Amino acid sequence: MNIKLVRCGAAWVYHHCDQDPTLPPLEAEARQAKRGLWILLASEQVPPWARRRKGG
């Protein structure tokens, strides 16, 4: 499931805890192809862990 979500741009890879070496290249591919959340402006791309730290 994680692979599908990352590949289509519906999920971020949490690099701090990531154990799956296949996910970062898939995220890079989705970013380059501007799929899913990667179509947003950089200012709108807020990873979930940063949003949680802000309390929102």
PDB file of N, CA, C and O in Angstrom:
ATOM      1  N   MET A   1       0.823  -1.193   0.000  1.00  0.00           N
ATOM      2  CA  MET A   1       0.000   0.000   0.000  1.00  0.00           C
ATOM      3  C   MET A   1       0.868   1.259   0.000  1.00  0.00           C
ATOM      4  O   MET A   1       0.590   2.195  -0.709  1.00  0.00           O
ATOM      5  N   ASN A   2       1.931   1.302   0.790  1.00  0.00           N
ATOM      6  CA  ASN A   2       2.795   2.479   0.836  1.00  0.00           C
ATOM      7  C   ASN A   2       3.369   2.806  -0.532  1.00  0.00           C
ATOM      8  O   ASN A   2       3.442   3.967  -0.909  1.00  0.00           O
ATOM      9  N   ILE A   3       3.755   1.781  -1.250  1.00  0.00           N
ATOM     10  CA  ILE A   3       4.344   1.990  -2.574  1.00  0.00           C
ATOM     11  C   ILE A   3       3.352   2.687  -3.492  1.00  0.00           C
ATOM     12  O   ILE A   3       3.702   3.653  -4.177  1.00  0.00           O
ATOM     13  N   LYS A   4       2.102   2.248  -3.484  1.00  0.00           N
ATOM     14  CA  LYS A   4       1.084   2.857  -4.346  1.00  0.00           C
ATOM     15  C   LYS A   4       0.845   4.307  -3.957  1.00  0.00           C
ATOM     16  O   LYS A   4       0.720   5.173  -4.825  1.00  0.00           O
ATOM     17  N   LEU A   5       0.769   4.581  -2.666  1.00  0.00           N
ATOM     18  CA  LEU A   5       0.515   5.950  -2.206  1.00  0.00           C
ATOM     19  C   LEU A   5       1.658   6.886  -2.576  1.00  0.00           C
ATOM     20  O   LEU A   5       1.421   8.000  -3.053  1.00  0.00           O
ATOM     21  N   VAL A   6       2.880   6.455  -2.373  1.00  0.00           N
ATOM     22  CA  VAL A   6       4.036   7.298  -2.687  1.00  0.00           C
ATOM     23  C   VAL A   6       4.153   7.486  -4.194  1.00  0.00           C
ATOM     24  O   VAL A   6       4.397   8.596  -4.673  1.00  0.00           O
ATOM     25  N   ARG A   7       3.952   6.423  -4.946  1.00  0.00           N
ATOM     26  CA  ARG A   7       4.086   6.491  -6.406  1.00  0.00           C
ATOM     27  C   ARG A   7       3.090   7.468  -7.023  1.00  0.00           C
ATOM     28  O   ARG A   7       3.426   8.192  -7.954  1.00  0.00           O
ATOM     29  N   CYS A   8       1.866   7.525  -6.491  1.00  0.00           N
ATOM     30  CA  CYS A   8       0.864   8.425  -7.078  1.00  0.00           C
ATOM     31  C   CYS A   8       0.901   9.815  -6.447  1.00  0.00           C
ATOM     32  O   CYS A   8       0.093  10.676  -6.792  1.00  0.00           O
ATOM     33  N   GLY A   9       1.823  10.052  -5.524  1.00  0.00           N
ATOM     34  CA  GLY A   9       1.972  11.369  -4.933  1.00  0.00           C
ATOM     35  C   GLY A   9       0.973  11.653  -3.836  1.00  0.00           C
ATOM     36  O   GLY A   9       0.688  12.806  -3.527  1.00  0.00           O
ATOM     37  N   ALA A  10       0.430  10.609  -3.225  1.00  0.00           N
ATOM     38  CA  ALA A  10      -0.559  10.776  -2.164  1.00  0.00           C
ATOM     39  C   ALA A  10       0.044  10.651  -0.771  1.00  0.00           C
ATOM     40  O   ALA A  10      -0.673  10.771   0.219  1.00  0.00           O
ATOM     41  N   ALA A  11       1.354  10.420  -0.689  1.00  0.00           N
ATOM     42  CA  ALA A  11       1.993  10.266   0.617  1.00  0.00           C
ATOM     43  C   ALA A  11       3.448  10.708   0.543  1.00  0.00           C
ATOM     44  O   ALA A  11       4.085  10.622  -0.499  1.00  0.00           O
ATOM     45  N   TRP A  12       3.935  11.194   1.671  1.00  0.00           N
ATOM     46  CA  TRP A  12       5.331  11.565   1.818  1.00  0.00           C
ATOM     47  C   TRP A  12       6.102  10.358   2.345  1.00  0.00           C
ATOM     48  O   TRP A  12       5.542   9.514   3.032  1.00  0.00           O
ATOM     49  N   VAL A  13       7.382  10.313   2.054  1.00  0.00           N
ATOM     50  CA  VAL A  13       8.261   9.323   2.668  1.00  0.00           C
ATOM     51  C   VAL A  13       8.872   9.993   3.893  1.00  0.00           C
ATOM     52  O   VAL A  13       9.459  11.069   3.788  1.00  0.00           O
ATOM     53  N   TYR A  14       8.704   9.362   5.053  1.00  0.00           N
ATOM     54  CA  TYR A  14       9.288   9.894   6.282  1.00  0.00           C
ATOM     55  C   TYR A  14      10.706   9.351   6.363  1.00  0.00           C
ATOM     56  O   TYR A  14      10.959   8.280   6.885  1.00  0.00           O
ATOM     57  N   HIS A  15      11.648  10.105   5.815  1.00  0.00           N
ATOM     58  CA  HIS A  15      13.022   9.642   5.653  1.00  0.00           C
ATOM     59  C   HIS A  15      13.713   9.310   6.971  1.00  0.00           C
ATOM     60  O   HIS A  15      14.623   8.492   7.001  1.00  0.00           O
ATOM     61  N   HIS A  16      13.272   9.923   8.044  1.00  0.00           N
ATOM     62  CA  HIS A  16      13.892   9.691   9.354  1.00  0.00           C
ATOM     63  C   HIS A  16      13.722   8.233   9.814  1.00  0.00           C
ATOM     64  O   HIS A  16      14.613   7.668  10.421  1.00  0.00           O
ATOM     65  N   CYS A  17      12.577   7.651   9.521  1.00  0.00           N
ATOM     66  CA  CYS A  17      12.281   6.279   9.975  1.00  0.00           C
ATOM     67  C   CYS A  17      12.117   5.289   8.829  1.00  0.00           C
ATOM     68  O   CYS A  17      11.805   4.128   9.069  1.00  0.00           O
ATOM     69  N   ASP A  18      12.304   5.731   7.611  1.00  0.00           N
ATOM     70  CA  ASP A  18      12.058   4.869   6.462  1.00  0.00           C
ATOM     71  C   ASP A  18      13.008   3.682   6.441  1.00  0.00           C
ATOM     72  O   ASP A  18      14.221   3.837   6.539  1.00  0.00           O
ATOM     73  N   GLN A  19      12.460   2.497   6.297  1.00  0.00           N
ATOM     74  CA  GLN A  19      13.248   1.264   6.208  1.00  0.00           C
ATOM     75  C   GLN A  19      13.169   0.642   4.817  1.00  0.00           C
ATOM     76  O   GLN A  19      13.864  -0.317   4.533  1.00  0.00           O
ATOM     77  N   ASP A  20      12.306   1.193   3.959  1.00  0.00           N
ATOM     78  CA  ASP A  20      12.090   0.623   2.632  1.00  0.00           C
ATOM     79  C   ASP A  20      12.886   1.432   1.597  1.00  0.00           C
ATOM     80  O   ASP A  20      12.538   2.572   1.294  1.00  0.00           O
ATOM     81  N   PRO A  21      13.937   0.859   1.044  1.00  0.00           N
ATOM     82  CA  PRO A  21      14.773   1.611   0.095  1.00  0.00           C
ATOM     83  C   PRO A  21      14.084   1.901  -1.236  1.00  0.00           C
ATOM     84  O   PRO A  21      14.593   2.696  -2.035  1.00  0.00           O
ATOM     85  N   THR A  22      12.941   1.285  -1.500  1.00  0.00           N
ATOM     86  CA  THR A  22      12.250   1.542  -2.767  1.00  0.00           C
ATOM     87  C   THR A  22      11.424   2.825  -2.729  1.00  0.00           C
ATOM     88  O   THR A  22      11.088   3.361  -3.784  1.00  0.00           O
ATOM     89  N   LEU A  23      11.113   3.331  -1.545  1.00  0.00           N
ATOM     90  CA  LEU A  23      10.215   4.483  -1.453  1.00  0.00           C
ATOM     91  C   LEU A  23      10.836   5.822  -1.865  1.00  0.00           C
ATOM     92  O   LEU A  23      10.197   6.579  -2.606  1.00  0.00           O
ATOM     93  N   PRO A  24      12.029   6.183  -1.422  1.00  0.00           N
ATOM     94  CA  PRO A  24      12.580   7.492  -1.827  1.00  0.00           C
ATOM     95  C   PRO A  24      12.664   7.704  -3.346  1.00  0.00           C
ATOM     96  O   PRO A  24      12.295   8.782  -3.826  1.00  0.00           O
ATOM     97  N   PRO A  25      13.096   6.713  -4.132  1.00  0.00           N
ATOM     98  CA  PRO A  25      13.093   6.938  -5.582  1.00  0.00           C
ATOM     99  C   PRO A  25      11.684   7.131  -6.150  1.00  0.00           C
ATOM    100  O   PRO A  25      11.488   7.907  -7.088  1.00  0.00           O
ATOM    101  N   LEU A  26      10.714   6.450  -5.565  1.00  0.00           N
ATOM    102  CA  LEU A  26       9.335   6.617  -6.032  1.00  0.00           C
ATOM    103  C   LEU A  26       8.820   8.016  -5.706  1.00  0.00           C
ATOM    104  O   LEU A  26       8.086   8.618  -6.495  1.00  0.00           O
ATOM    105  N   GLU A  27       9.197   8.524  -4.525  1.00  0.00           N
ATOM    106  CA  GLU A  27       8.801   9.886  -4.174  1.00  0.00           C
ATOM    107  C   GLU A  27       9.456  10.880  -5.133  1.00  0.00           C
ATOM    108  O   GLU A  27       8.806  11.816  -5.606  1.00  0.00           O
ATOM    109  N   ALA A  28      10.715  10.685  -5.428  1.00  0.00           N
ATOM    110  CA  ALA A  28      11.418  11.578  -6.356  1.00  0.00           C
ATOM    111  C   ALA A  28      10.765  11.554  -7.738  1.00  0.00           C
ATOM    112  O   ALA A  28      10.611  12.600  -8.382  1.00  0.00           O
ATOM    113  N   GLU A  29      10.359  10.374  -8.168  1.00  0.00           N
ATOM    114  CA  GLU A  29       9.687  10.230  -9.459  1.00  0.00           C
ATOM    115  C   GLU A  29       8.352  10.973  -9.459  1.00  0.00           C
ATOM    116  O   GLU A  29       8.026  11.690 -10.408  1.00  0.00           O
ATOM    117  N   ALA A  30       7.585  10.830  -8.381  1.00  0.00           N
ATOM    118  CA  ALA A  30       6.296  11.515  -8.273  1.00  0.00           C
ATOM    119  C   ALA A  30       6.494  13.029  -8.233  1.00  0.00           C
ATOM    120  O   ALA A  30       5.729  13.783  -8.847  1.00  0.00           O
ATOM    121  N   ARG A  31       7.510  13.483  -7.507  1.00  0.00           N
ATOM    122  CA  ARG A  31       7.805  14.923  -7.451  1.00  0.00           C
ATOM    123  C   ARG A  31       8.132  15.455  -8.841  1.00  0.00           C
ATOM    124  O   ARG A  31       7.628  16.493  -9.260  1.00  0.00           O
ATOM    125  N   GLN A  32       8.992  14.761  -9.550  1.00  0.00           N
ATOM    126  CA  GLN A  32       9.409  15.211 -10.874  1.00  0.00           C
ATOM    127  C   GLN A  32       8.239  15.224 -11.852  1.00  0.00           C
ATOM    128  O   GLN A  32       8.133  16.133 -12.678  1.00  0.00           O
ATOM    129  N   ALA A  33       7.363  14.244 -11.742  1.00  0.00           N
ATOM    130  CA  ALA A  33       6.205  14.161 -12.629  1.00  0.00           C
ATOM    131  C   ALA A  33       5.054  15.045 -12.157  1.00  0.00           C
ATOM    132  O   ALA A  33       4.037  15.141 -12.849  1.00  0.00           O
ATOM    133  N   LYS A  34       5.221  15.688 -10.991  1.00  0.00           N
ATOM    134  CA  LYS A  34       4.193  16.554 -10.398  1.00  0.00           C
ATOM    135  C   LYS A  34       2.860  15.822 -10.255  1.00  0.00           C
ATOM    136  O   LYS A  34       1.812  16.290 -10.667  1.00  0.00           O
ATOM    137  N   ARG A  35       2.948  14.645  -9.621  1.00  0.00           N
ATOM    138  CA  ARG A  35       1.748  13.849  -9.352  1.00  0.00           C
ATOM    139  C   ARG A  35       1.258  14.107  -7.938  1.00  0.00           C
ATOM    140  O   ARG A  35       2.058  14.307  -7.017  1.00  0.00           O
ATOM    141  N   GLY A  36      -0.034  14.076  -7.774  1.00  0.00           N
ATOM    142  CA  GLY A  36      -0.631  14.194  -6.442  1.00  0.00           C
ATOM    143  C   GLY A  36      -0.274  15.496  -5.754  1.00  0.00           C
ATOM    144  O   GLY A  36      -0.384  16.573  -6.332  1.00  0.00           O
ATOM    145  N   LEU A  37       0.198  15.398  -4.513  1.00  0.00           N
ATOM    146  CA  LEU A  37       0.489  16.597  -3.735  1.00  0.00           C
ATOM    147  C   LEU A  37       1.641  17.393  -4.309  1.00  0.00           C
ATOM    148  O   LEU A  37       1.816  18.568  -3.993  1.00  0.00           O
ATOM    149  N   TRP A  38       2.422  16.807  -5.185  1.00  0.00           N
ATOM    150  CA  TRP A  38       3.580  17.503  -5.752  1.00  0.00           C
ATOM    151  C   TRP A  38       3.195  18.516  -6.813  1.00  0.00           C
ATOM    152  O   TRP A  38       4.041  19.269  -7.282  1.00  0.00           O
ATOM    153  N   ILE A  39       1.915  18.569  -7.168  1.00  0.00           N
ATOM    154  CA  ILE A  39       1.454  19.594  -8.100  1.00  0.00           C
ATOM    155  C   ILE A  39       1.260  20.931  -7.374  1.00  0.00           C
ATOM    156  O   ILE A  39       1.229  21.980  -7.993  1.00  0.00           O
ATOM    157  N   LEU A  40       1.179  20.866  -6.043  1.00  0.00           N
ATOM    158  CA  LEU A  40       1.001  22.076  -5.240  1.00  0.00           C
ATOM    159  C   LEU A  40       2.249  22.956  -5.290  1.00  0.00           C
ATOM    160  O   LEU A  40       3.351  22.468  -5.513  1.00  0.00           O
ATOM    161  N   LEU A  41       2.052  24.234  -5.023  1.00  0.00           N
ATOM    162  CA  LEU A  41       3.190  25.139  -4.884  1.00  0.00           C
ATOM    163  C   LEU A  41       4.043  24.684  -3.705  1.00  0.00           C
ATOM    164  O   LEU A  41       3.520  24.107  -2.745  1.00  0.00           O
ATOM    165  N   ALA A  42       5.315  24.963  -3.751  1.00  0.00           N
ATOM    166  CA  ALA A  42       6.225  24.544  -2.677  1.00  0.00           C
ATOM    167  C   ALA A  42       5.755  25.060  -1.316  1.00  0.00           C
ATOM    168  O   ALA A  42       5.863  24.365  -0.309  1.00  0.00           O
ATOM    169  N   SER A  43       5.198  26.258  -1.280  1.00  0.00           N
ATOM    170  CA  SER A  43       4.722  26.828  -0.018  1.00  0.00           C
ATOM    171  C   SER A  43       3.515  26.079   0.543  1.00  0.00           C
ATOM    172  O   SER A  43       3.220  26.164   1.735  1.00  0.00           O
ATOM    173  N   GLU A  44       2.812  25.346  -0.307  1.00  0.00           N
ATOM    174  CA  GLU A  44       1.647  24.570   0.126  1.00  0.00           C
ATOM    175  C   GLU A  44       2.003  23.127   0.470  1.00  0.00           C
ATOM    176  O   GLU A  44       1.177  22.402   1.001  1.00  0.00           O
ATOM    177  N   GLN A  45       3.214  22.715   0.172  1.00  0.00           N
ATOM    178  CA  GLN A  45       3.652  21.344   0.434  1.00  0.00           C
ATOM    179  C   GLN A  45       4.197  21.260   1.862  1.00  0.00           C
ATOM    180  O   GLN A  45       5.382  21.454   2.098  1.00  0.00           O
ATOM    181  N   VAL A  46       3.327  20.964   2.794  1.00  0.00           N
ATOM    182  CA  VAL A  46       3.724  20.872   4.200  1.00  0.00           C
ATOM    183  C   VAL A  46       3.648  19.405   4.617  1.00  0.00           C
ATOM    184  O   VAL A  46       2.565  18.821   4.644  1.00  0.00           O
ATOM    185  N   PRO A  47       4.782  18.807   4.953  1.00  0.00           N
ATOM    186  CA  PRO A  47       4.751  17.405   5.360  1.00  0.00           C
ATOM    187  C   PRO A  47       3.960  17.235   6.653  1.00  0.00           C
ATOM    188  O   PRO A  47       3.915  18.141   7.482  1.00  0.00           O
ATOM    189  N   PRO A  48       3.327  16.096   6.830  1.00  0.00           N
ATOM    190  CA  PRO A  48       2.485  15.885   8.003  1.00  0.00           C
ATOM    191  C   PRO A  48       3.223  16.067   9.328  1.00  0.00           C
ATOM    192  O   PRO A  48       2.650  16.570  10.288  1.00  0.00           O
ATOM    193  N   TRP A  49       4.494  15.668   9.396  1.00  0.00           N
ATOM    194  CA  TRP A  49       5.223  15.806  10.655  1.00  0.00           C
ATOM    195  C   TRP A  49       5.456  17.280  10.984  1.00  0.00           C
ATOM    196  O   TRP A  49       5.437  17.653  12.149  1.00  0.00           O
ATOM    197  N   ALA A  50       5.607  18.128   9.983  1.00  0.00           N
ATOM    198  CA  ALA A  50       5.770  19.574  10.234  1.00  0.00           C
ATOM    199  C   ALA A  50       4.431  20.179  10.658  1.00  0.00           C
ATOM    200  O   ALA A  50       4.395  21.023  11.549  1.00  0.00           O
ATOM    201  N   ARG A  51       3.360  19.724  10.060  1.00  0.00           N
ATOM    202  CA  ARG A  51       2.023  20.217  10.418  1.00  0.00           C
ATOM    203  C   ARG A  51       1.693  19.834  11.868  1.00  0.00           C
ATOM    204  O   ARG A  51       1.136  20.630  12.606  1.00  0.00           O
ATOM    205  N   ARG A  52       2.045  18.607  12.258  1.00  0.00           N
ATOM    206  CA  ARG A  52       1.776  18.172  13.638  1.00  0.00           C
ATOM    207  C   ARG A  52       2.566  19.009  14.640  1.00  0.00           C
ATOM    208  O   ARG A  52       2.064  19.339  15.706  1.00  0.00           O
ATOM    209  N   ARG A  53       3.822  19.332  14.306  1.00  0.00           N
ATOM    210  CA  ARG A  53       4.638  20.165  15.194  1.00  0.00           C
ATOM    211  C   ARG A  53       4.019  21.538  15.402  1.00  0.00           C
ATOM    212  O   ARG A  53       4.115  22.098  16.479  1.00  0.00           O
ATOM    213  N   LYS A  54       3.371  22.060  14.352  1.00  0.00           N
ATOM    214  CA  LYS A  54       2.735  23.365  14.441  1.00  0.00           C
ATOM    215  C   LYS A  54       1.390  23.298  15.161  1.00  0.00           C
ATOM    216  O   LYS A  54       0.831  24.307  15.524  1.00  0.00           O
ATOM    217  N   GLY A  55       0.873  22.077  15.323  1.00  0.00           N
ATOM    218  CA  GLY A  55      -0.402  21.899  16.018  1.00  0.00           C
ATOM    219  C   GLY A  55      -1.607  22.068  15.118  1.00  0.00           C
ATOM    220  O   GLY A  55      -2.694  22.385  15.553  1.00  0.00           O
ATOM    221  N   GLY A  56      -1.430  21.839  13.830  1.00  0.00           N
ATOM    222  CA  GLY A  56      -2.551  22.042  12.928  1.00  0.00           C
ATOM    223  C   GLY A  56      -2.709  20.911  12.070  1.00  0.00           C
ATOM    224  O   GLY A  56      -3.227  20.440  11.293  1.00  0.00           O
TER     225      GLY A  56
END
